[in-house]
XYZ file of N, CA and C in Angstrom:
414
model
N -35.277 -15.129 10.865
C -34.271 -14.084 10.695
C -34.171 -13.797 9.125
N -34.211 -12.457 8.764
C -34.161 -12.078 7.443
C -32.712 -12.025 6.935
N -32.564 -11.743 5.613
C -31.223 -11.700 4.995
C -30.321 -10.658 5.613
N -30.837 -9.491 5.893
C -30.041 -8.385 6.490
C -29.518 -8.782 7.804
N -30.350 -9.433 8.673
C -29.841 -9.959 9.967
C -28.743 -10.920 9.859
N -28.943 -11.857 8.899
C -27.899 -12.892 8.694
C -26.566 -12.261 8.277
N -26.611 -11.292 7.344
C -25.387 -10.633 6.888
C -24.831 -9.830 8.019
N -25.560 -9.152 8.857
C -25.096 -8.410 10.005
C -24.393 -9.308 10.961
N -24.915 -10.529 11.231
C -24.323 -11.483 12.112
C -22.956 -11.925 11.497
N -22.958 -12.176 10.261
C -21.624 -12.678 9.640
C -20.607 -11.575 9.646
N -20.994 -10.310 9.360
C -20.027 -9.165 9.436
C -19.535 -9.047 10.845
N -20.380 -9.161 11.832
C -19.955 -9.083 13.236
C -18.887 -10.187 13.501
N -19.076 -11.404 13.035
C -18.175 -12.414 13.289
C -16.811 -12.127 12.614
N -16.891 -11.661 11.356
C -15.636 -11.337 10.607
C -14.858 -10.255 11.217
N -15.534 -9.226 11.727
C -14.907 -8.033 12.352
C -14.641 -8.253 13.831
N -15.082 -9.377 14.363
C -14.930 -9.640 15.798
C -15.460 -8.468 16.652
N -16.745 -8.153 16.259
C -17.391 -6.988 16.874
C -18.927 -7.257 16.973
N -19.572 -6.354 17.720
C -21.029 -6.426 17.737
C -21.568 -5.567 16.621
N -22.666 -5.989 16.146
C -23.422 -5.176 15.120
C -24.762 -4.800 15.621
N -25.169 -3.622 15.263
C -26.468 -3.057 15.697
C -27.234 -2.694 14.469
N -28.466 -3.245 14.291
C -29.281 -2.830 13.218
C -30.231 -1.737 13.620
N -30.214 -0.672 12.843
C -31.084 0.458 13.084
C -31.782 0.771 11.731
N -33.096 0.298 11.645
C -33.763 0.435 10.368
C -33.008 -0.388 9.324
N -32.602 0.220 8.217
C -31.891 -0.483 7.206
C -30.381 -0.335 7.283
N -29.948 0.138 8.373
C -28.465 0.367 8.526
C -27.838 -0.551 9.583
N -26.654 -1.047 9.299
C -25.982 -1.915 10.219
C -24.741 -1.164 10.734
N -24.628 -0.957 12.011
C -23.450 -0.272 12.633
C -22.583 -1.293 13.326
N -21.314 -1.385 12.940
C -20.377 -2.268 13.528
C -19.695 -1.520 14.705
N -19.787 -2.099 15.875
C -19.290 -1.471 17.097
C -17.903 -2.071 17.387
N -16.858 -1.320 17.050
C -15.524 -1.761 17.176
C -14.662 -0.628 17.654
N -13.663 -0.867 18.530
C -12.726 0.147 18.983
C -11.329 -0.241 18.728
N -10.476 0.778 18.718
C -9.048 0.531 18.518
C -8.304 1.375 19.494
N -7.449 0.748 20.332
C -6.663 1.437 21.294
C -5.182 1.506 20.816
N -4.638 2.651 20.937
C -3.253 2.817 20.496
C -2.586 3.967 21.227
N -1.291 4.041 21.042
C -0.552 5.105 21.694
C -0.026 6.120 20.604
N -0.489 7.299 20.788
C -0.136 8.324 19.798
C 1.030 9.166 20.344
N 2.158 9.203 19.611
C 3.288 10.012 20.027
C 2.979 11.472 19.681
N 3.160 12.296 20.726
C 2.895 13.775 20.583
C 4.041 14.540 21.267
N 4.910 15.087 20.474
C 6.102 15.780 21.033
C 6.902 14.853 21.900
N 7.037 15.124 23.161
C 7.842 14.262 24.074
C 6.923 13.387 24.908
N 5.665 13.326 24.530
C 4.687 12.526 25.336
C 4.016 11.510 24.447
N 3.740 10.387 25.023
C 2.917 9.379 24.357
C 1.550 9.362 24.947
N 0.580 9.471 24.131
C -0.784 9.577 24.576
C -1.624 8.338 24.217
N -1.905 7.528 25.254
C -2.795 6.376 24.960
C -4.218 6.786 24.767
N -4.899 6.186 23.803
C -6.294 6.538 23.569
C -7.066 5.309 22.994
N -8.275 5.349 23.132
C -9.176 4.344 22.485
C -10.131 5.097 21.631
N -10.178 4.640 20.315
C -10.960 5.354 19.343
C -12.048 4.376 18.839
N -13.265 4.932 18.618
C -14.296 4.147 17.975
C -14.051 4.104 16.467
N -14.165 2.923 15.864
C -14.095 2.833 14.441
C -15.502 2.997 13.922
N -15.644 3.828 12.980
C -16.990 4.119 12.336
C -17.114 3.218 11.142
N -17.812 2.038 11.270
C -17.963 1.112 10.230
C -19.509 0.812 10.125
N -19.977 0.841 8.828
C -21.422 0.617 8.637
C -21.682 0.104 7.275
N -22.898 -0.468 7.096
C -23.350 -0.661 5.726
C -24.910 -0.376 5.709
N -25.289 0.202 4.564
C -26.676 0.595 4.359
C -27.123 0.228 2.966
N -28.359 0.486 2.648
C -28.940 0.266 1.332
C -28.678 -1.211 0.836
N -28.954 -2.106 1.723
C -28.711 -3.566 1.406
C -29.719 -3.931 0.281
N -29.256 -4.603 -0.732
C -30.090 -5.037 -1.861
C -30.296 -6.556 -1.879
N -31.251 -6.924 -2.652
C -31.609 -8.336 -2.823
C -30.443 -9.157 -3.334
N -29.588 -8.532 -4.184
C -28.430 -9.264 -4.696
C -27.279 -9.365 -3.755
N -27.442 -8.863 -2.539
C -26.416 -9.024 -1.445
C -25.472 -7.869 -1.357
N -25.555 -6.865 -2.215
C -24.628 -5.754 -2.190
C -25.237 -4.658 -1.274
N -24.369 -3.784 -0.893
C -24.778 -2.683 0.049
C -23.730 -1.574 -0.055
N -24.054 -0.369 0.455
C -23.133 0.703 0.527
C -22.376 0.614 1.873
N -21.060 0.332 1.764
C -20.259 0.081 2.937
C -19.391 1.299 3.233
N -19.236 1.682 4.489
C -18.418 2.826 4.839
C -17.564 2.533 6.036
N -16.378 3.105 6.124
C -15.542 2.979 7.293
C -14.704 4.217 7.439
N -14.476 4.638 8.638
C -13.564 5.670 9.023
C -12.608 5.043 10.031
N -11.309 4.952 9.639
C -10.301 4.332 10.516
C -9.217 5.294 10.777
N -8.847 5.369 12.045
C -7.735 6.277 12.453
C -6.461 5.481 12.525
N -5.418 5.982 11.889
C -4.138 5.361 11.744
C -3.039 6.222 12.107
N -1.913 5.665 12.654
C -0.688 6.416 12.839
C -0.079 6.605 11.403
N 0.630 7.656 11.208
C 1.194 7.908 9.858
C 2.076 6.717 9.330
N 2.829 6.013 10.190
C 3.638 4.923 9.775
C 2.794 3.674 9.452
N 1.511 3.666 9.877
C 0.664 2.489 9.553
C -0.051 2.542 8.199
N -0.113 3.792 7.670
C -0.844 3.982 6.450
C -0.387 3.088 5.260
N 0.976 3.038 4.971
C 1.368 2.187 3.826
C 0.969 0.748 3.972
N 1.176 0.197 5.122
C 0.871 -1.206 5.364
C -0.598 -1.486 5.282
N -1.423 -0.585 5.916
C -2.824 -0.741 5.869
C -3.393 -0.701 4.407
N -2.986 0.308 3.684
C -3.433 0.502 2.293
C -2.998 -0.640 1.399
N -1.764 -1.139 1.639
C -1.274 -2.250 0.815
C -2.127 -3.477 1.058
N -2.459 -3.772 2.271
C -3.260 -4.981 2.549
C -4.666 -4.855 2.045
N -5.232 -3.681 1.989
C -6.527 -3.424 1.361
C -6.456 -3.801 -0.133
N -5.449 -3.288 -0.783
C -5.296 -3.468 -2.207
C -4.999 -4.901 -2.604
N -4.099 -5.519 -1.805
C -3.629 -6.869 -2.178
C -4.496 -8.030 -1.608
N -5.571 -7.690 -0.921
C -6.396 -8.746 -0.375
C -6.984 -9.611 -1.522
N -7.086 -10.948 -1.337
C -7.553 -11.818 -2.429
C -8.842 -11.440 -3.056
N -9.750 -10.813 -2.296
C -10.988 -10.348 -2.946
C -10.670 -8.911 -3.412
N -10.603 -8.665 -4.732
C -10.239 -7.378 -5.218
C -11.183 -6.264 -4.815
N -10.648 -5.038 -4.851
C -11.502 -3.875 -4.566
C -12.556 -3.849 -5.619
N -13.753 -3.450 -5.323
C -14.867 -3.380 -6.306
C -14.697 -2.189 -7.217
N -15.446 -2.166 -8.262
C -15.392 -1.031 -9.239
C -15.858 0.238 -8.525
N -16.858 0.084 -7.700
C -17.425 1.263 -6.914
C -16.713 1.346 -5.581
N -15.537 1.899 -5.576
C -14.766 2.030 -4.345
C -14.083 3.419 -4.372
N -14.078 4.117 -3.277
C -13.384 5.357 -3.120
C -12.752 5.421 -1.747
N -11.708 6.142 -1.642
C -11.017 6.373 -0.323
C -10.447 7.753 -0.361
N -10.281 8.266 0.847
C -9.611 9.568 1.000
C -8.971 9.549 2.380
N -7.993 10.422 2.527
C -7.430 10.543 3.889
C -7.322 12.036 4.209
N -7.375 12.306 5.475
C -7.064 13.597 6.006
C -6.059 13.384 7.106
N -5.017 14.220 7.103
C -3.879 13.918 7.998
C -3.699 15.091 8.963
N -3.509 14.723 10.247
C -3.067 15.682 11.247
C -1.576 15.442 11.511
N -1.051 16.061 12.461
C 0.388 15.918 12.779
C 0.721 14.508 13.229
N -0.122 13.880 13.927
C 0.183 12.572 14.570
C -0.822 11.469 14.248
N -1.891 11.720 13.519
C -2.841 10.747 13.193
C -3.479 10.980 11.794
N -3.867 9.927 11.175
C -4.471 9.988 9.828
C -5.895 9.388 9.904
N -6.867 10.088 9.278
C -8.203 9.615 9.159
C -8.332 9.040 7.797
N -8.568 7.708 7.716
C -8.706 6.993 6.411
C -10.162 6.685 6.212
N -10.772 7.303 5.251
C -12.158 7.077 4.930
C -12.303 6.215 3.687
N -13.163 5.207 3.757
C -13.347 4.328 2.615
C -14.857 4.059 2.399
N -15.232 3.851 1.161
C -16.659 3.593 0.839
C -16.670 2.623 -0.386
N -17.550 1.655 -0.359
C -17.644 0.784 -1.461
C -19.054 0.253 -1.610
N -19.405 -0.188 -2.840
C -20.614 -0.905 -3.115
C -20.253 -2.338 -3.444
N -20.583 -3.233 -2.576
C -20.209 -4.639 -2.639
C -20.872 -5.388 -1.548
N -20.825 -6.708 -1.520
C -21.402 -7.453 -0.413
C -20.636 -7.030 0.942
N -21.368 -6.735 1.973
C -20.762 -6.334 3.219
C -19.733 -7.358 3.735
N -19.946 -8.617 3.476
C -19.023 -9.659 3.950
C -17.636 -9.446 3.259
N -17.583 -9.114 1.969
C -16.293 -8.840 1.314
C -15.609 -7.645 1.947
N -16.357 -6.585 2.105
C -15.822 -5.351 2.753
C -15.277 -5.664 4.114
N -16.023 -6.405 4.935
C -15.598 -6.702 6.261
C -14.361 -7.646 6.247
N -14.308 -8.600 5.391
C -13.144 -9.481 5.314
C -11.881 -8.690 5.025
N -11.965 -7.827 3.975
C -10.798 -7.076 3.564
C -10.333 -6.116 4.703
N -11.357 -5.390 5.261
C -11.008 -4.411 6.386
C -10.492 -5.160 7.597
N -11.033 -6.245 7.991
C -10.564 -7.011 9.138
C -9.080 -7.451 8.914
N -8.824 -7.979 7.710
C -7.448 -8.396 7.378
C -6.469 -7.254 7.470
N -6.875 -6.096 6.927
C -5.977 -4.954 7.009
C -5.778 -4.499 8.373
N -6.776 -4.508 9.181
C -6.648 -4.060 10.623
C -5.782 -5.049 11.377
N -5.916 -6.354 11.076
C -5.081 -7.386 11.725
C -3.615 -7.194 11.499
N -3.205 -6.620 10.354
C -1.789 -6.465 10.039
C -1.089 -5.291 10.759
N -1.864 -4.453 11.314
C -1.279 -3.251 11.940
C -0.561 -3.575 13.192
N 0.607 -3.024 13.362
C 1.333 -3.142 14.651
C 2.017 -1.776 14.820
N 1.889 -1.311 16.010
C 2.511 -0.037 16.350
C 4.034 -0.265 16.571
N 4.851 0.602 15.971
C 6.273 0.417 16.025
C 6.854 0.539 17.413
N 6.377 1.503 18.222
C 7.085 1.837 19.468
C 6.153 1.438 20.659
N 5.277 0.525 20.492
C 4.463 0.179 21.730
C 3.308 -0.700 21.356
N 2.473 -1.051 22.329
C 1.344 -1.933 22.075
C 0.260 -1.365 21.238
N -0.396 -2.154 20.454
C -1.590 -1.781 19.749
C -2.683 -2.813 20.027
N -3.860 -2.388 20.275
C -4.960 -3.287 20.533
C -6.105 -2.952 19.647
N -6.686 -4.002 19.075
C -7.889 -3.792 18.334
C -8.952 -4.578 19.062
N -9.912 -3.901 19.661
C -10.988 -4.440 20.502
C -12.167 -4.775 19.633
């Protein structure tokens, strides 16, 4: 087993998800189920989380990316836990959000060891709780 496969296995364990290697890219297969309030209706849905790392280098670093969908009230808690995680954000880190009426798309990208990225992201996801109903991270 080469180093990339070992890192993919470790990331999968940290994220409690399956990882798929396609060439030099590792895709983390994880879903998040939540209830989105829309007007007078609550809409249950399951969303795929888009998490990957590519350009794995000999020094153990890689280009890590994630697209996470959040409810507006979850954003402050999620962002706080990313920033305050014991492993600091790397120098090469960027994030942006796009917001709809009832959901936020949180995009993040970093250059660091995939294990660090996965630990920080998993911890932030674990802290999320939906205020008015169940939240499940699969």
